[in-house]
Short mmCIF file of C-alpha atoms and ligand atoms in Angstrom, two decimals:
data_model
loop_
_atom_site.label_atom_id
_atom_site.label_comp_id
_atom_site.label_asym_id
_atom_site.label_seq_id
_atom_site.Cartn_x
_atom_site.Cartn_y
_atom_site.Cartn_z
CA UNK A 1 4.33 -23.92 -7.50
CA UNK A 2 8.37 -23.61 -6.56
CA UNK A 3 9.22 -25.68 -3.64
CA UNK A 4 9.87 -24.00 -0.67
CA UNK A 5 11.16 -24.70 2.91
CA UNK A 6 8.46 -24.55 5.99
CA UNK A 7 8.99 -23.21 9.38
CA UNK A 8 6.97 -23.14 12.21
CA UNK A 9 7.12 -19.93 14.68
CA UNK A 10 4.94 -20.16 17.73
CA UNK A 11 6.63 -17.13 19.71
CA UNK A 12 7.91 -14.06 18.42
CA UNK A 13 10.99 -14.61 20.11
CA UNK A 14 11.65 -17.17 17.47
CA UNK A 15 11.94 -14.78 14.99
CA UNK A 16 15.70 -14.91 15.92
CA UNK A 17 15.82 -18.29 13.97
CA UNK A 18 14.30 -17.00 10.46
CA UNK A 19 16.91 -14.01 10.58
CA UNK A 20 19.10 -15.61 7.80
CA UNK A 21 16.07 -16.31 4.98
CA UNK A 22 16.37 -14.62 2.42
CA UNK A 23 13.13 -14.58 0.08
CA UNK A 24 10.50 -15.87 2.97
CA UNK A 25 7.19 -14.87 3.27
CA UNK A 26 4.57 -15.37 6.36
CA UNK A 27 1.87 -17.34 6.00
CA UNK A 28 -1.24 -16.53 8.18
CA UNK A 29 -4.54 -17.42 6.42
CA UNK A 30 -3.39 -17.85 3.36
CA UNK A 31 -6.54 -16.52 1.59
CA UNK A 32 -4.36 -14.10 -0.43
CA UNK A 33 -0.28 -15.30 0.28
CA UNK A 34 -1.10 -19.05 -1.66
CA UNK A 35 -3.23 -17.28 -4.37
CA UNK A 36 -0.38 -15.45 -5.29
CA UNK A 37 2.24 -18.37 -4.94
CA UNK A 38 -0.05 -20.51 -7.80
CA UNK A 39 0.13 -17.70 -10.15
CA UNK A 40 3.81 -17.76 -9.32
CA UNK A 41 3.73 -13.98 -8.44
CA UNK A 42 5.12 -14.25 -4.99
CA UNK A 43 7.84 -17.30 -5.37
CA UNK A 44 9.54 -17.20 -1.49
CA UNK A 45 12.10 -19.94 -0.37
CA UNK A 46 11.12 -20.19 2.78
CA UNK A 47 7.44 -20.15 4.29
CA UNK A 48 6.96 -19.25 7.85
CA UNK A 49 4.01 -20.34 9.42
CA UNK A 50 2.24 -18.81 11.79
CA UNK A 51 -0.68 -20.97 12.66
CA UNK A 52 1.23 -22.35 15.91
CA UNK A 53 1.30 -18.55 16.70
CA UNK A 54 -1.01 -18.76 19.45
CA UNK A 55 -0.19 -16.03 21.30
CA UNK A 56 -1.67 -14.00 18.48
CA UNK A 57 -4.81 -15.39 18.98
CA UNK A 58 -6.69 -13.39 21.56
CA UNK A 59 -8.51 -10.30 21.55
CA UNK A 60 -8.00 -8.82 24.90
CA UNK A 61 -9.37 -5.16 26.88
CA UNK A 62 -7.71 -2.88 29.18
CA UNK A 63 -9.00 0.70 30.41
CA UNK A 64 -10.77 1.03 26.73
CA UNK A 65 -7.88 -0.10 24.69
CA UNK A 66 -8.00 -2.96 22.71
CA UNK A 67 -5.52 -5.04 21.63
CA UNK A 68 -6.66 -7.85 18.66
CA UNK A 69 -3.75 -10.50 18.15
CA UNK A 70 -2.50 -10.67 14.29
CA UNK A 71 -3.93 -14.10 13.81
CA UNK A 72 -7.48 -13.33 15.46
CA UNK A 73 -9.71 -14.41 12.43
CA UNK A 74 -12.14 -11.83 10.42
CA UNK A 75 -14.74 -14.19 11.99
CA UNK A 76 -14.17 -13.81 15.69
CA UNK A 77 -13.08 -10.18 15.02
CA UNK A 78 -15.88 -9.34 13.58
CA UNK A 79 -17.90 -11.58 16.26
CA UNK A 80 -16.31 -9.72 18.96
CA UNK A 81 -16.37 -5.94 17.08
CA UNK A 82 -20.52 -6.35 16.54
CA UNK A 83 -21.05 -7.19 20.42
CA UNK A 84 -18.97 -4.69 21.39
CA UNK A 85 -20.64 -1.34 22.34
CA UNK A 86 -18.78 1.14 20.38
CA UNK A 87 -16.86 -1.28 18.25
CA UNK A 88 -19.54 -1.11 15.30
CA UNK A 89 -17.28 0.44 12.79
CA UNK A 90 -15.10 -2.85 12.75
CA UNK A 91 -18.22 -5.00 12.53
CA UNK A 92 -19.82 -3.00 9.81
CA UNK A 93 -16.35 -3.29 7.41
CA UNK A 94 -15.71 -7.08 8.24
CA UNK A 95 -19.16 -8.12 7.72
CA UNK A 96 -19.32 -6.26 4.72
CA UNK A 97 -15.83 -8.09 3.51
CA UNK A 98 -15.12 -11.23 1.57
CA UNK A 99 -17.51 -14.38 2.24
CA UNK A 100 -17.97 -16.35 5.73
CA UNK A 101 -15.57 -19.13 4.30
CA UNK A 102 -13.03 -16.56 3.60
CA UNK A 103 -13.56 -14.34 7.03
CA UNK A 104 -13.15 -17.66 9.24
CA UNK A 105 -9.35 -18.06 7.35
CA UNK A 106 -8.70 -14.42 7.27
CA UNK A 107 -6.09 -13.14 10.07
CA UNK A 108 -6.15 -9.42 11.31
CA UNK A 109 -2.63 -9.05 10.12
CA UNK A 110 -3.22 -10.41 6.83
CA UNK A 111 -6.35 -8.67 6.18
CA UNK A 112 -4.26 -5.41 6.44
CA UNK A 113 -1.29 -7.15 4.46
CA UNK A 114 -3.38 -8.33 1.92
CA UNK A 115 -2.14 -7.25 -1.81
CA UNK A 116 -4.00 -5.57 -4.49
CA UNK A 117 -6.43 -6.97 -6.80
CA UNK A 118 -5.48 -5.27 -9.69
CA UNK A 119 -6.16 -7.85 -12.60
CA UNK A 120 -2.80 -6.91 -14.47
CA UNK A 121 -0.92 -7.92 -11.05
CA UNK A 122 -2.35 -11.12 -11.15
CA UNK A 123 -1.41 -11.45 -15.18
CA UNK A 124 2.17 -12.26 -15.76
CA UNK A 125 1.77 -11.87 -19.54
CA UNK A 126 1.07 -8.45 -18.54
CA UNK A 127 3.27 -5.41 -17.76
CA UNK A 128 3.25 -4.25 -13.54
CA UNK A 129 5.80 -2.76 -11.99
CA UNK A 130 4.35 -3.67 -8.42
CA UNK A 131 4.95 -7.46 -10.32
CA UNK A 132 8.07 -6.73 -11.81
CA UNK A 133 9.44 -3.10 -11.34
CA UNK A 134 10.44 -0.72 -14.50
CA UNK A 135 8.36 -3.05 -16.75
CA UNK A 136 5.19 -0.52 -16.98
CA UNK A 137 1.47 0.07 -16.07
CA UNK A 138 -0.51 -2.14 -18.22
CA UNK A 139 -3.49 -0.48 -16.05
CA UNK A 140 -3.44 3.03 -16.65
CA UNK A 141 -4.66 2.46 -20.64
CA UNK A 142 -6.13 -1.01 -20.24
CA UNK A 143 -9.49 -2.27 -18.44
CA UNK A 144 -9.42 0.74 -15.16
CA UNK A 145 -12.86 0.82 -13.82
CA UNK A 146 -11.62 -0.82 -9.75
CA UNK A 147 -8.82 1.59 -9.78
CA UNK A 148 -7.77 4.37 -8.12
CA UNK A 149 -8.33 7.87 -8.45
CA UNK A 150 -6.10 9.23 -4.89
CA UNK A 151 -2.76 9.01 -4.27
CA UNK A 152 -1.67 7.36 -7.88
CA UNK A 153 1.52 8.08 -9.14
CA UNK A 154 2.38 7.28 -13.14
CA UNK A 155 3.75 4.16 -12.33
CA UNK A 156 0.73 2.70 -10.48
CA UNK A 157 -3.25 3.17 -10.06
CA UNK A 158 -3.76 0.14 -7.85
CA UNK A 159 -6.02 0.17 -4.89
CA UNK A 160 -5.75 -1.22 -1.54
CA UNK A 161 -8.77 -3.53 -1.13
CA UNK A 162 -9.69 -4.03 2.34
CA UNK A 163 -12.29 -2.74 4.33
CA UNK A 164 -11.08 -3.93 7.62
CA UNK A 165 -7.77 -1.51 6.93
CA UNK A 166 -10.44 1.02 6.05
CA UNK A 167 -12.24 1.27 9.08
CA UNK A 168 -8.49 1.07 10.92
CA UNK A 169 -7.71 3.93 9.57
CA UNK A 170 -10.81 5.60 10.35
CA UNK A 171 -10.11 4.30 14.17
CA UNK A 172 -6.75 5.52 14.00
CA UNK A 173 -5.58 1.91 15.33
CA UNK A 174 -2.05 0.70 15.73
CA UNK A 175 0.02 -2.20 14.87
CA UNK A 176 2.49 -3.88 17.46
CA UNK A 177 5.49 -5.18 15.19
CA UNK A 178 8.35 -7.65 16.59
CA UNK A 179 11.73 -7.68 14.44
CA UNK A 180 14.14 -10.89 13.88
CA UNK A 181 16.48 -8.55 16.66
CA UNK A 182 13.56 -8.58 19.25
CA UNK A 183 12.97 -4.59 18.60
CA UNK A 184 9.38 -4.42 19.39
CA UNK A 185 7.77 -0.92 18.00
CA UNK A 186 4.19 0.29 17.67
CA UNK A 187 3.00 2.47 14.21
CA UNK A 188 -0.74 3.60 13.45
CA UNK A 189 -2.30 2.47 10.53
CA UNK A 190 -2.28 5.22 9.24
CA UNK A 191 1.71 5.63 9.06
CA UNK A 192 1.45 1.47 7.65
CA UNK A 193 1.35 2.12 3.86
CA UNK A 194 3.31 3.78 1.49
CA UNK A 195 2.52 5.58 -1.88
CA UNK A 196 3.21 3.96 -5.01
CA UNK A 197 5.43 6.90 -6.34
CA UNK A 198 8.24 5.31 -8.27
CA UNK A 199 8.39 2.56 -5.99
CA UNK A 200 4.94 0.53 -6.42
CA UNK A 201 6.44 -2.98 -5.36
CA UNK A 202 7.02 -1.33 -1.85
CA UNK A 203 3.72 -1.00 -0.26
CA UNK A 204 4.68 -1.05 3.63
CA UNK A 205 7.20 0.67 6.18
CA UNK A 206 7.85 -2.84 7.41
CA UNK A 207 10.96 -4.67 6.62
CA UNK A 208 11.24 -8.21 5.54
CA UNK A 209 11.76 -9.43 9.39
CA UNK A 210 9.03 -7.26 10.84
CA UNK A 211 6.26 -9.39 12.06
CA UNK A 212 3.15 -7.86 13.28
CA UNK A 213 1.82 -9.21 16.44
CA UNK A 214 -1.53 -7.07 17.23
CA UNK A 215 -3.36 -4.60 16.33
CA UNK A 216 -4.88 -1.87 18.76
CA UNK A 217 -7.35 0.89 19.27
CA UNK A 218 -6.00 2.93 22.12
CA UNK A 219 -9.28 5.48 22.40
CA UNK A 220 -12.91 4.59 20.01
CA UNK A 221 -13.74 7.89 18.61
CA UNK A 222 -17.15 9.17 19.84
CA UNK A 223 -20.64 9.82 17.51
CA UNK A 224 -22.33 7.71 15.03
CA UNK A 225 -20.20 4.97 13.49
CA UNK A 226 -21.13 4.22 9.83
CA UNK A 227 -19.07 1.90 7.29
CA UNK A 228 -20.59 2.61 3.58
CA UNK A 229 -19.45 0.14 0.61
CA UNK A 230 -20.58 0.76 -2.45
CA UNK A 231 -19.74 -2.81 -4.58
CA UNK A 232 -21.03 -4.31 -7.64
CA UNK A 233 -22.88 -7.18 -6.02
CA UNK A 234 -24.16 -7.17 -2.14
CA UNK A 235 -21.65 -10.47 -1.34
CA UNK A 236 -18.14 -11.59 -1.87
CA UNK A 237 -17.16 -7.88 -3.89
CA UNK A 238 -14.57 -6.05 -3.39
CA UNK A 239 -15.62 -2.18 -2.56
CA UNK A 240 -15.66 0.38 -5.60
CA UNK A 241 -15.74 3.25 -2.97
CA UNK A 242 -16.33 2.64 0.73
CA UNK A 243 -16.72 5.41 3.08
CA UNK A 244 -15.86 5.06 7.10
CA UNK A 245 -16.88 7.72 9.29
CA UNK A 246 -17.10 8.72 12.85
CA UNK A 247 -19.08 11.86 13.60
CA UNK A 248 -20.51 13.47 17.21
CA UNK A 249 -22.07 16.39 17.16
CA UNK A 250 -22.26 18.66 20.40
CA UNK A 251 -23.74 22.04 21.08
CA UNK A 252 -24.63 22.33 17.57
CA UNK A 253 -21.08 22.31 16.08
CA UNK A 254 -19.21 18.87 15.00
CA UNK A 255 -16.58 18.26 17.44
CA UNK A 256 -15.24 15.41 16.30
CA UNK A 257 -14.55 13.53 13.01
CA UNK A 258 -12.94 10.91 11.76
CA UNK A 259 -13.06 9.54 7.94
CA UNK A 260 -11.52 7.37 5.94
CA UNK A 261 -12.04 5.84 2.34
CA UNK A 262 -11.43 2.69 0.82
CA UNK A 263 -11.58 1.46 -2.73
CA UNK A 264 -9.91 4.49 -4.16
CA UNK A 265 -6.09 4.63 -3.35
CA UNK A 266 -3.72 2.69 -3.14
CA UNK A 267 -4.25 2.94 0.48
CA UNK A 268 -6.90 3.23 2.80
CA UNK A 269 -6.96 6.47 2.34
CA UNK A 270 -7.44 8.70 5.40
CA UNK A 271 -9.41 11.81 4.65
CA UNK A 272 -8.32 14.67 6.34
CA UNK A 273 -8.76 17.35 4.17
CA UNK A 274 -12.15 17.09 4.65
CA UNK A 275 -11.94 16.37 8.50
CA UNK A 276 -10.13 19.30 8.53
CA UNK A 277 -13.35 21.08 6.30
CA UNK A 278 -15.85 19.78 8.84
CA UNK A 279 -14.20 19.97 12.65
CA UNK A 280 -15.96 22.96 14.76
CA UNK A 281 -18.44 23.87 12.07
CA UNK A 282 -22.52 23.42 12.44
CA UNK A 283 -23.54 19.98 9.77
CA UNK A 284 -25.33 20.95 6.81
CA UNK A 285 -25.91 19.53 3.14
CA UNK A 286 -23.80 22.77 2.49
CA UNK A 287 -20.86 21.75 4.55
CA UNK A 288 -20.78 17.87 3.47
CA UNK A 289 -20.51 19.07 -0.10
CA UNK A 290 -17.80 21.50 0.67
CA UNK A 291 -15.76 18.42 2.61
CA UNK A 292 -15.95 16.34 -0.20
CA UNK A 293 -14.82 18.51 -2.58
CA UNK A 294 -12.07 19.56 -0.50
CA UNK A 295 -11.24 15.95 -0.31
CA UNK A 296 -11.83 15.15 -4.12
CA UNK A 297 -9.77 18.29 -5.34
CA UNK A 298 -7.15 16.30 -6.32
CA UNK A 299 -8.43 13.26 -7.86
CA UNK A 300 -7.63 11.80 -11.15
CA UNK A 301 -9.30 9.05 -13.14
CA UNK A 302 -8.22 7.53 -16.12
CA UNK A 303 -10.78 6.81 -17.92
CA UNK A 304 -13.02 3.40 -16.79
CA UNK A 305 -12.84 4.75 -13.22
CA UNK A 306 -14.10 8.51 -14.05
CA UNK A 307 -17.00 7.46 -12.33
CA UNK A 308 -15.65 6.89 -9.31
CA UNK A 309 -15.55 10.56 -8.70
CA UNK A 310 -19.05 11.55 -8.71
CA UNK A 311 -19.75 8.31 -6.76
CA UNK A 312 -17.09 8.87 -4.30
CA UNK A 313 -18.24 12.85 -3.72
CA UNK A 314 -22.46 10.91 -3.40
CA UNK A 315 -21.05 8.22 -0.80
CA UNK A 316 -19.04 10.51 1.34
CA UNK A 317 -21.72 13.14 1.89
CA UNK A 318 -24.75 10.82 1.91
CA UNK A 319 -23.16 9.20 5.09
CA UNK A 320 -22.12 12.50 6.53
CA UNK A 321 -25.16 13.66 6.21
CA UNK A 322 -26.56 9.59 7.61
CA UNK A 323 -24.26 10.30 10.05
CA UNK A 324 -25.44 13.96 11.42
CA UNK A 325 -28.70 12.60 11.09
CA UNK A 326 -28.44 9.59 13.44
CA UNK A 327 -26.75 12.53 15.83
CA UNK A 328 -29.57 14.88 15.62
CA UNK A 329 -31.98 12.08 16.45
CA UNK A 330 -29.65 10.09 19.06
CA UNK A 331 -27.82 13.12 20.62
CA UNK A 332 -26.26 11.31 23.48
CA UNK A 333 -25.74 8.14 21.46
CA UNK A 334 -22.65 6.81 21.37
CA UNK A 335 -20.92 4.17 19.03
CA UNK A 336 -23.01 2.32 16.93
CA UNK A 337 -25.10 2.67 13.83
CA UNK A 338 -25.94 0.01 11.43
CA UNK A 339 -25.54 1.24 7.76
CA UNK A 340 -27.24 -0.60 4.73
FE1 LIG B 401 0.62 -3.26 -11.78
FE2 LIG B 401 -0.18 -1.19 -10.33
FE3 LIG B 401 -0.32 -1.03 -12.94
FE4 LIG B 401 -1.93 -2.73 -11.66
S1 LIG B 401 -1.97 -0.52 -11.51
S2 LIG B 401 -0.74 -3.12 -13.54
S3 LIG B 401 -0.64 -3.32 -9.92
S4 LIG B 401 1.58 -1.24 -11.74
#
């Protein structure tokens, strides 16, 4: 590993002081960040560590909004999220992520941060331009099947692989960021990630001194709540396709909807197209087909993913139709529903 310089921040005011590195990284967890400094992939001078952070270590509640500090583990998040009335979403996607071992290292912040787990990323014998821009895809005609099939561009297929960000998205959540200049600023999830386009090394809107302090959910949609993750094995997998969805039904019609899908885009992908498809119209198997082909329209595979379409379009309307199910059954329920 290349030697690097430490620093320890324990306010975000003190951000001021790691202004001049050039080349750091933050270190939360670490789960992903020193994974990626053994394969030599990330190589920063300077590591800023955040576990003195402790201001970004509660989870706190005011008039329904939510605010979960950057270095609140997966483990107390998820604690916290499955006690919660109408945070089941949350639950459901952490508890469905990594292992215990890694969920009690995992930070909020990094969870979101975390990088791709494309295996060509992680080879440096192999060509990536998110590794090493302009030197190719060794993805898009090599080994495909985790990849993406939304949102590629020609110069990357790589997906995003959390489920936490999934189910943020899904929330339409926020993250609080604090610059090196003090500028504090707020940006939803959903605004967090970029596109690969011709640019695949850039994954963020945040610049090199942004530091995220929290995370928040200003208003928990109403409806059933139902986090679907389709993996290869029930434990420690990363999701092929997930599904997140929010659903309430009232006087017959959906009123509200929110969906988002991880495991194929670079991002967590937030569905809107088929929101869009499904807001002020009566459920059906009819409609839930229609949404995900309005959703799907534009997907591409390239070969070892192609079945991530027809498992995608399966996933999305089996847990709409879960989801209007639970409604027609629960009509006044509100938040939670435990999916298998
Ligand atoms: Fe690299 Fe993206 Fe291609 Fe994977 S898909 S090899 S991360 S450029």
């Amino acid at each position: 590993m290349k030697p690097f310089s430490v620093f320890s921040l324990q306010h975000a005011e003190d951000l001021s002081q790691v202004a001049s590195f050039k080349h750091s990284r933050f270190l939360a967890g670490g789960t992903n960040l020193v994974d990626l400094m053994k394969h030599q992939i990330e190589r920063p001078d300077h590591i800023i560590d955040l576990s003195g952070f402790d201001e970004a270590n509660q989870i706190t509640e005011d008039d329904g909004r939510v605010v979960i500090g950057a270095m609140v583990t997966n483990t107390a998040l998820a604690d916290y999220a499955y006690k919660h009335p109408r945070l089941s979403l949350l639950a459901q996607a952490l508890l469905a992520g990594a292992t215990v071992q890694l969920r009690n290292r995992a930070s909020t912040a990094g969870n979101l941060l975390q990088r791709t787990r494309c295996y060509y990323f992680y080879d440096t014998s192999k060509a990536c331009n998110k590794r090493e821009p302009g030197s190719g895809c060794a993805a898009k005609e090599g080994f495909n099947r985790i990849h993406a099939i939304l949102g590629t561009s020609e110069h990357c297929i790589a997906t995003h692989p959390s489920d936490m960000a999934t189910a943020m998205v899904a929330l339409d959540a926020r993250v609080h960021i604090c610059n090196a200049a003090g500028v504090r600023r707020e940006l939803p999830v959903r605004e967090l990630y970029t596109l690969p386009g011709d640019t695949p090394h850039v994954e963020t809107q945040l610049a090199d001194d942004d530091l995220i302090t929290a995370v928040s959910i200003d208003t928990v949609p109403r409806g059933t709540h139902i986090y679907q993750k389709v993996r290869d094995r029930s434990s420690y997998a990363f999701a092929l396709v997930s599904v997140a969805c929010t659903l309430r039904v009232n006087e017959g019609v959906i009123d509200e909807v929110s969906l988002a899908l991880g495991g194929v885009a670079p991002r967590p992908w937030h569905a809107h197209q088929a929101e869009a498809c499904l807001l002020g119209n009566p459920p059906s198997p009819e409609l839930f087909a229609q949404a995900a082909e309005a959703e799907l329209k534009d997907a591409r595979s390239y070969g070892g993913n192609d079945y991530k379409v027809p498992v995608l379009r399966r996933t999305l309307t089996h847990v709409l139709n879960q989801a209007s199910d639970h409604q027609r059954a629960h009509p006044s329920h509100e938040g939670a529903m435990y999916a298998r």
